[in-house]
PDB file of C-alpha atoms in Angstrom:
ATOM      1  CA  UNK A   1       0.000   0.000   0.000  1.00 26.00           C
ATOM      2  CA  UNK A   2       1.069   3.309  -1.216  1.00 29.00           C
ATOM      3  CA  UNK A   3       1.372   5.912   1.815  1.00 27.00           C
ATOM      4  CA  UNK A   4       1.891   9.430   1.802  1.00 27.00           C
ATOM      5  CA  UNK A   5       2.577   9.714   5.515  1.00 27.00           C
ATOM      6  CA  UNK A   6       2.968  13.600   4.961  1.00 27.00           C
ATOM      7  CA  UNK A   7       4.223  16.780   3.015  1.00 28.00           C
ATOM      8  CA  UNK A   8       5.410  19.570   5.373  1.00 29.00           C
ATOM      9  CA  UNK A   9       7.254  22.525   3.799  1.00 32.00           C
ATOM     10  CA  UNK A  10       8.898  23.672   6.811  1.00 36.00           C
ATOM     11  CA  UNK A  11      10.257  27.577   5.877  1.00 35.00           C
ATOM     12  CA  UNK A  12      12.693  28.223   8.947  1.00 34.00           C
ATOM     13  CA  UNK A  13      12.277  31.840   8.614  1.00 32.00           C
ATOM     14  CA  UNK A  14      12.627  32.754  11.974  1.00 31.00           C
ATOM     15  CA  UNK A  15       8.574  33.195  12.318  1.00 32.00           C
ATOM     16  CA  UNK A  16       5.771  31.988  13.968  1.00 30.00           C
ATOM     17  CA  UNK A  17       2.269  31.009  12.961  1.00 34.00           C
ATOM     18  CA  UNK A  18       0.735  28.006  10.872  1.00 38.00           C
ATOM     19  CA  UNK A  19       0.237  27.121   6.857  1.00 42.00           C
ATOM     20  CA  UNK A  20      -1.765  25.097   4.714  1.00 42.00           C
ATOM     21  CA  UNK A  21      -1.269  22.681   1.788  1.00 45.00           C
ATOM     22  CA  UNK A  22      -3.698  23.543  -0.995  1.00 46.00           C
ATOM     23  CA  UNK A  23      -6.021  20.747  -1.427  1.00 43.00           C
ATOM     24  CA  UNK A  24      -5.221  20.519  -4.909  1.00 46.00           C
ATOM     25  CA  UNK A  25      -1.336  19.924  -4.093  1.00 45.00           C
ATOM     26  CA  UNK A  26      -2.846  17.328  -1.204  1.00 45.00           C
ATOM     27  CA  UNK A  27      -4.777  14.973  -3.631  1.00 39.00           C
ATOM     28  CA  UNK A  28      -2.302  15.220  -6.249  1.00 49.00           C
ATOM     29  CA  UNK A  29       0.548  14.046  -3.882  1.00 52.00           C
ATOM     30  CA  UNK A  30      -1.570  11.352  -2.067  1.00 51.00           C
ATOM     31  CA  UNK A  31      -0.434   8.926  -4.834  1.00 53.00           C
ATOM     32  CA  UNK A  32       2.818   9.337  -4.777  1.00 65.00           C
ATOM     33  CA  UNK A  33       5.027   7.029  -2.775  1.00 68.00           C
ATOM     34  CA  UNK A  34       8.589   6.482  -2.501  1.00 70.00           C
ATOM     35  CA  UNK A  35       8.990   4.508  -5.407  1.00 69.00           C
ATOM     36  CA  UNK A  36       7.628   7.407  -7.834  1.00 78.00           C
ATOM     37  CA  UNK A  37      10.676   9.504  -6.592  1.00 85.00           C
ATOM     38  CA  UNK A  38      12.945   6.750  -7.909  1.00 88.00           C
ATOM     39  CA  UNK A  39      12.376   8.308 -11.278  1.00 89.00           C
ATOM     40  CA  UNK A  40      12.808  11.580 -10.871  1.00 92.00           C
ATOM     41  CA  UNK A  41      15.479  13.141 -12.675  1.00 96.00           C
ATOM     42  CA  UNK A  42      17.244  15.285  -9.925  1.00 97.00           C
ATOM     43  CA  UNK A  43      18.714  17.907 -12.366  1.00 97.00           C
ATOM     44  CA  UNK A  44      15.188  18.768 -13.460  1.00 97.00           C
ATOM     45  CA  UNK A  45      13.432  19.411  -9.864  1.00 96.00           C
ATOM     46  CA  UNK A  46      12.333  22.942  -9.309  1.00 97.00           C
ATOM     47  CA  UNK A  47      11.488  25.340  -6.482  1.00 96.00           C
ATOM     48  CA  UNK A  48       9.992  28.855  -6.704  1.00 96.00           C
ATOM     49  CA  UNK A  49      10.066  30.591  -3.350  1.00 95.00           C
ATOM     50  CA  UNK A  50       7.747  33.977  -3.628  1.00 95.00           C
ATOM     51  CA  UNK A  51       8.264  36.338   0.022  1.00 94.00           C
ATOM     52  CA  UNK A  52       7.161  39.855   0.535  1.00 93.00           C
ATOM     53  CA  UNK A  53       9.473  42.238  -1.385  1.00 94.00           C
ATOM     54  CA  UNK A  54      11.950  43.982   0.943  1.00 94.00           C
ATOM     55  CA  UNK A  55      12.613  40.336   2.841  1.00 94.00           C
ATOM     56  CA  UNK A  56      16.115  38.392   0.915  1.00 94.00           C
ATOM     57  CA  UNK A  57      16.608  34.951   1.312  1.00 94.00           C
ATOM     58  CA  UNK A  58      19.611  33.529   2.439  1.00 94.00           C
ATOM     59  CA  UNK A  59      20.149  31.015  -0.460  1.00 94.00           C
ATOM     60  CA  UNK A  60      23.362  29.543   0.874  1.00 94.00           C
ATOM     61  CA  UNK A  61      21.756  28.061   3.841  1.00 94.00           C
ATOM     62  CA  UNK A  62      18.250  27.377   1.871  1.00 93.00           C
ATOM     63  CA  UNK A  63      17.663  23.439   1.367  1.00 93.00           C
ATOM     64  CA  UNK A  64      15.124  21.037   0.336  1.00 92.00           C
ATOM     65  CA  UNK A  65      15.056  17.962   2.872  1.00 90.00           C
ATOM     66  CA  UNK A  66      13.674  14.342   1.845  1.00 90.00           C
ATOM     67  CA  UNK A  67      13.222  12.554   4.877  1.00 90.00           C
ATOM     68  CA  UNK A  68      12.567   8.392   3.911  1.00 88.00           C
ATOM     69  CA  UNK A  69      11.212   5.783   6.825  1.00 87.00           C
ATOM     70  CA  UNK A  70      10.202   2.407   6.350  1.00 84.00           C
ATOM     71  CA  UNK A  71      10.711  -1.166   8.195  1.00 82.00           C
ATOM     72  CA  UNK A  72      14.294  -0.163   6.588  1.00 77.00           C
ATOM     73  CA  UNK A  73      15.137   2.278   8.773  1.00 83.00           C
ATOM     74  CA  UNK A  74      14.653   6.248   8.136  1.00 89.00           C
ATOM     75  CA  UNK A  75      17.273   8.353   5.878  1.00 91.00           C
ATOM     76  CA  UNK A  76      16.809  12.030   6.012  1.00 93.00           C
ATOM     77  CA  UNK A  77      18.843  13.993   2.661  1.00 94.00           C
ATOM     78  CA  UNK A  78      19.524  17.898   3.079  1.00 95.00           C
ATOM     79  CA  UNK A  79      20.114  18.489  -0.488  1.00 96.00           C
ATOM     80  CA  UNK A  80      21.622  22.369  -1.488  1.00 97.00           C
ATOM     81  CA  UNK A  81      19.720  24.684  -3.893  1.00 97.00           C
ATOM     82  CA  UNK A  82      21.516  26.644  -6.805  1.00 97.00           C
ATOM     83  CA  UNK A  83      19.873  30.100  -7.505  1.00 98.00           C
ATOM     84  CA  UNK A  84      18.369  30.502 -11.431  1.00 98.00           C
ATOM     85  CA  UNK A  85      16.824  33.805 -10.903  1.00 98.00           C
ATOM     86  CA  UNK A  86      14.748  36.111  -8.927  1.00 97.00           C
ATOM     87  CA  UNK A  87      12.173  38.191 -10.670  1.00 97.00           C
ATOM     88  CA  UNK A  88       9.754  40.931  -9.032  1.00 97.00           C
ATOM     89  CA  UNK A  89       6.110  40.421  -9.250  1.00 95.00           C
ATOM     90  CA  UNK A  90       2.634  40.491  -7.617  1.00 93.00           C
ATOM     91  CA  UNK A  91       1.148  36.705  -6.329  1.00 91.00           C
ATOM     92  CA  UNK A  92      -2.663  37.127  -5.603  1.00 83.00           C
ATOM     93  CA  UNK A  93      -3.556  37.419  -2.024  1.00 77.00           C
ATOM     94  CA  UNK A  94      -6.763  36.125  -1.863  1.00 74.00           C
ATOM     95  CA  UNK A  95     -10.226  36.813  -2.929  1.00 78.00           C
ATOM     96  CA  UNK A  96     -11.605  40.445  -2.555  1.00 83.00           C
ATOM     97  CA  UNK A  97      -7.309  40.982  -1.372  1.00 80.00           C
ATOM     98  CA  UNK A  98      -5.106  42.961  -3.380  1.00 86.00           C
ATOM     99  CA  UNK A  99      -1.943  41.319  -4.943  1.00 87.00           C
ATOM    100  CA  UNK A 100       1.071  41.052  -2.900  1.00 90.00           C
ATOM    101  CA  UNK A 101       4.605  42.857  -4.447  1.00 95.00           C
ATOM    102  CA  UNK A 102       6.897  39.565  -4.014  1.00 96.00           C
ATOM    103  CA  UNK A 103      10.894  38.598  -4.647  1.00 97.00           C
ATOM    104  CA  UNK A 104      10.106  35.143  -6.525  1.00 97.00           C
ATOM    105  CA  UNK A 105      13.419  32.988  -6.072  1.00 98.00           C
ATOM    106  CA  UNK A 106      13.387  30.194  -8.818  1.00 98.00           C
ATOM    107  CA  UNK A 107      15.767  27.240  -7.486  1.00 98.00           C
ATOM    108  CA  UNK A 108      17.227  24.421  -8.772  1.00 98.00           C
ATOM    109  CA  UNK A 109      19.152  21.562  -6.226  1.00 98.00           C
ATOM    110  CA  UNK A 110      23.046  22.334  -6.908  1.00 98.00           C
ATOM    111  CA  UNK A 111      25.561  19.603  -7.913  1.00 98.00           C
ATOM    112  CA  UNK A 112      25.553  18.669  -4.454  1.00 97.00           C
ATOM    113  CA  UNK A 113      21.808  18.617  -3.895  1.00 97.00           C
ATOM    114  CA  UNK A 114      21.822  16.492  -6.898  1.00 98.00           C
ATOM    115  CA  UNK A 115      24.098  13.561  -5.685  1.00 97.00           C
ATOM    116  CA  UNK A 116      22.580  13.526  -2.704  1.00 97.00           C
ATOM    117  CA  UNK A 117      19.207  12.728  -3.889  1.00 96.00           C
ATOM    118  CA  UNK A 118      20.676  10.300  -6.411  1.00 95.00           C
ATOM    119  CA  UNK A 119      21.814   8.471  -2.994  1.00 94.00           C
ATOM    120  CA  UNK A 120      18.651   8.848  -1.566  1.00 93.00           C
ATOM    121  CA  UNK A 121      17.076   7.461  -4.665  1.00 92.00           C
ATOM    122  CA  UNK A 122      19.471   4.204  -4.319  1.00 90.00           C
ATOM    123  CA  UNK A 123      18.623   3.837  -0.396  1.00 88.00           C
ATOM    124  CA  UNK A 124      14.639   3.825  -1.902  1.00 87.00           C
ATOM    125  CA  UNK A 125      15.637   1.090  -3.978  1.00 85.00           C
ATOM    126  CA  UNK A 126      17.561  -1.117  -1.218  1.00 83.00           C
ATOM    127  CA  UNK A 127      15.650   0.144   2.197  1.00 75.00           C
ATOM    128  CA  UNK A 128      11.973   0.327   0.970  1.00 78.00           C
ATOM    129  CA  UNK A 129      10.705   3.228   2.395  1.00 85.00           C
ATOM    130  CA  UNK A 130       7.098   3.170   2.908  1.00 85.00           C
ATOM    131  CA  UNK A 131       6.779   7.072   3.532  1.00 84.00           C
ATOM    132  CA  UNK A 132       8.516  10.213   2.556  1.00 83.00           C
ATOM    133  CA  UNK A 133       8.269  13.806   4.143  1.00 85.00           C
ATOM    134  CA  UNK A 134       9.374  16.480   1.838  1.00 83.00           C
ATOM    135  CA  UNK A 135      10.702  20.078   3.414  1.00 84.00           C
ATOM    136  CA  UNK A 136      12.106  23.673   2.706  1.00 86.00           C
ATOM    137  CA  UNK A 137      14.552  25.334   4.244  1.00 87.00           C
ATOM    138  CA  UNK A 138      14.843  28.977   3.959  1.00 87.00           C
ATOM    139  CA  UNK A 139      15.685  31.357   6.050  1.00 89.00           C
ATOM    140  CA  UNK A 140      15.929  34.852   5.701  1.00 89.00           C
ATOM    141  CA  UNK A 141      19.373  36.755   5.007  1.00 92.00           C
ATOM    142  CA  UNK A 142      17.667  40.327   5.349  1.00 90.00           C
ATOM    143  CA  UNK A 143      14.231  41.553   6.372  1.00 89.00           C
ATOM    144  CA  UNK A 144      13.019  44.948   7.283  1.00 91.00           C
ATOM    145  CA  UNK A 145      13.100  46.081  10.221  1.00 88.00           C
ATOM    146  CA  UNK A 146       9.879  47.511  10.435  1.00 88.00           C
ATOM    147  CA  UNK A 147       8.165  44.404   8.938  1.00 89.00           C
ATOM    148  CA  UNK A 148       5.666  42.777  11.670  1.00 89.00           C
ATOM    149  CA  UNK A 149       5.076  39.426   8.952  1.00 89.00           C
ATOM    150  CA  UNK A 150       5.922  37.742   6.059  1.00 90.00           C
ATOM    151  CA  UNK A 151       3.385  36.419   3.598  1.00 89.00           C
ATOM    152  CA  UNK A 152       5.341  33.804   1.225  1.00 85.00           C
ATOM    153  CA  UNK A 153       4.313  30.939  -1.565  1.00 89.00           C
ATOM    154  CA  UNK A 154       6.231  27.991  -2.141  1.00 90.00           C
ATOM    155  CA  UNK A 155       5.765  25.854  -5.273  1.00 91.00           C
ATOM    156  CA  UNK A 156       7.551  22.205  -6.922  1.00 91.00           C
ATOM    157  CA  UNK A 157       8.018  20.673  -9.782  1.00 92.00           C
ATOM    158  CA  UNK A 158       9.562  17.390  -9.910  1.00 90.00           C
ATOM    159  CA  UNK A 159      10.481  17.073 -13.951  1.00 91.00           C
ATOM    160  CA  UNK A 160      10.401  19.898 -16.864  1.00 91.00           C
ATOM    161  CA  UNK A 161       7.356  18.667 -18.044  1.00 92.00           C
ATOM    162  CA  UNK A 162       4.990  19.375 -14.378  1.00 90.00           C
ATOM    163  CA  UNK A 163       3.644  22.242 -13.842  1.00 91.00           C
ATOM    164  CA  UNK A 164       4.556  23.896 -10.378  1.00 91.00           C
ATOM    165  CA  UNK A 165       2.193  22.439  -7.581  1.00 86.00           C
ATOM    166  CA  UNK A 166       1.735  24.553  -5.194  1.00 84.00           C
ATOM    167  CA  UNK A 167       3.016  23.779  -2.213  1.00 80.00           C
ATOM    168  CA  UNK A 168       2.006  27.139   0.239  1.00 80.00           C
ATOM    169  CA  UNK A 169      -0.238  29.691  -1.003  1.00 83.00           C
ATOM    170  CA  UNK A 170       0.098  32.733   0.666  1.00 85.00           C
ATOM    171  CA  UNK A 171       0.794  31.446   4.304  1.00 84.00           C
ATOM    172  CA  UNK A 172       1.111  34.666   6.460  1.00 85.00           C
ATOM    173  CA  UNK A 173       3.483  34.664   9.360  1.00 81.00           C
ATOM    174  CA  UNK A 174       3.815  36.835  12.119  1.00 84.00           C
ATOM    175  CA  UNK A 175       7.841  37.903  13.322  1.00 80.00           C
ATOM    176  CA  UNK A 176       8.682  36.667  16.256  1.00 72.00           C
ATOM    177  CA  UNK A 177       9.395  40.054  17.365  1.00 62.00           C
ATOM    178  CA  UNK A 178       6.640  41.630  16.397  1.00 51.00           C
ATOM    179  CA  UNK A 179       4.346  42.741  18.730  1.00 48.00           C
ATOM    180  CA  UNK A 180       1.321  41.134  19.689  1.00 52.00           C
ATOM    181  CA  UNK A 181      -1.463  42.167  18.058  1.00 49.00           C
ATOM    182  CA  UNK A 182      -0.032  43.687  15.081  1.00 45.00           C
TER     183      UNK A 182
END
C-alpha cells in the first residue's frame, strides 16, 4: 500500500504562525510514494520561493530535505539549492485581497543537492521506504526592520514537463518580534 505519511514545507524563517497545503497539491501528492521519486530526474526538480518584497533569502543556507522511513530504517537527505533567478512580481492574495509585491526565487538543487538525492534514490531502492516527508529550508538573510510578517508561496516541480504544484499559497506569518497584536 502506497502511503503518503505527509508533506510539510517547513520555511525556517525565523517566524511563527501556521500554513496550509492547498487541497489541490494534497490529492495530487496522495499517490505518490517512494517509489515514484525513484524516477525523478534530480537535475530537473524545481522550487519557486515567492516572500514579501523587501525580505532576501539567504540562499546559501536554503535546502530542500527528503526525509525516507520504512521497516528499513529512516534516511533524512539535506540536499543544497543553486539560484536561477529572482524576478519581481505580484502573487494574488486572496479573494476580494489585493496582490502582494513579491521577490520570486526560482531554485534548482546544486551539484551537491543532486548527488545527494541520487543516494537517496538508491537507499529507496535497497531500504523500501514506505513514507517520505518532503521540506524547505529557507531562512531569511535580510528583512526589514519595520516588517511585523511575512506572507510567502512555495511551489515544486519534480520534472520539466509538471507544472509547479503549489506547495504554500500565501501562508502569512507573524515575526517573532513583532508585537502582539499587530
Amino acid at each position: 500500500m502506497r502511503i503518503l505519511k505527509g508533506l510539510i514545507l517547513a520555511t525556517t524563517f525565523v517566524v511563527a504562525g501556521c500554513t496550509s497545503i492547498p487541497l489541490s497539491t494534497a490529492l495530487s501528492l496522495s499517490s505518490m510514494s517512494p517509489s515514484t521519486l525513484v524516477q525523478v530526474d534530480p537535475t530537473q526538480v524545481r522550487l519557486e520561493l515567492s516572500v514579501s518584497r523587501g525580505f532576501e533569502l539567504d540562499l546559501a543556507e536554503s535546502r530542500l530535505s527528503l526525509t525516507l522511513s520504512g521497516s528499513g530504517g529512516t534516511r533524512r537527505g539535506q540536499m543544497a539549492l543553486s539560484l536561477l533567478g529572482v524576478r519581481q512580481e505580484s502573487r494574488s492574495n486572496g479573494l476580494f485581497r489585493p496582490d502582494v509585491p513579491v521577490s520570486t526565487y526560482s531554485l534548482a538543487l546544486s551539484p551537491e543537492g543532486v548527488q545527494e538525492l541520487r543516494e537517496l534514490q538508491r537507499f529507496m531502492l535497497t531500504g523500501a521506504p514506505e513514507t517520505f516527508e518532503l521540506s524547505v529550508r529557507a531562512p531569511f538573510a535580510t528583512a526589514p526592520p519595520e516588517a511585523r510578517e511575512v506572507t510567502f508561496w512555495a511551489d515544486l516541480k519534480m520534472s520539466a514537463e509538471d507544472p509547479f504544484s503549489p506547495l504554500i499559497s500565501g501562508a502569512k506569518l507573524r515575526l517573532e518580534n513583532a508585537p502582539a497584536g499587530s
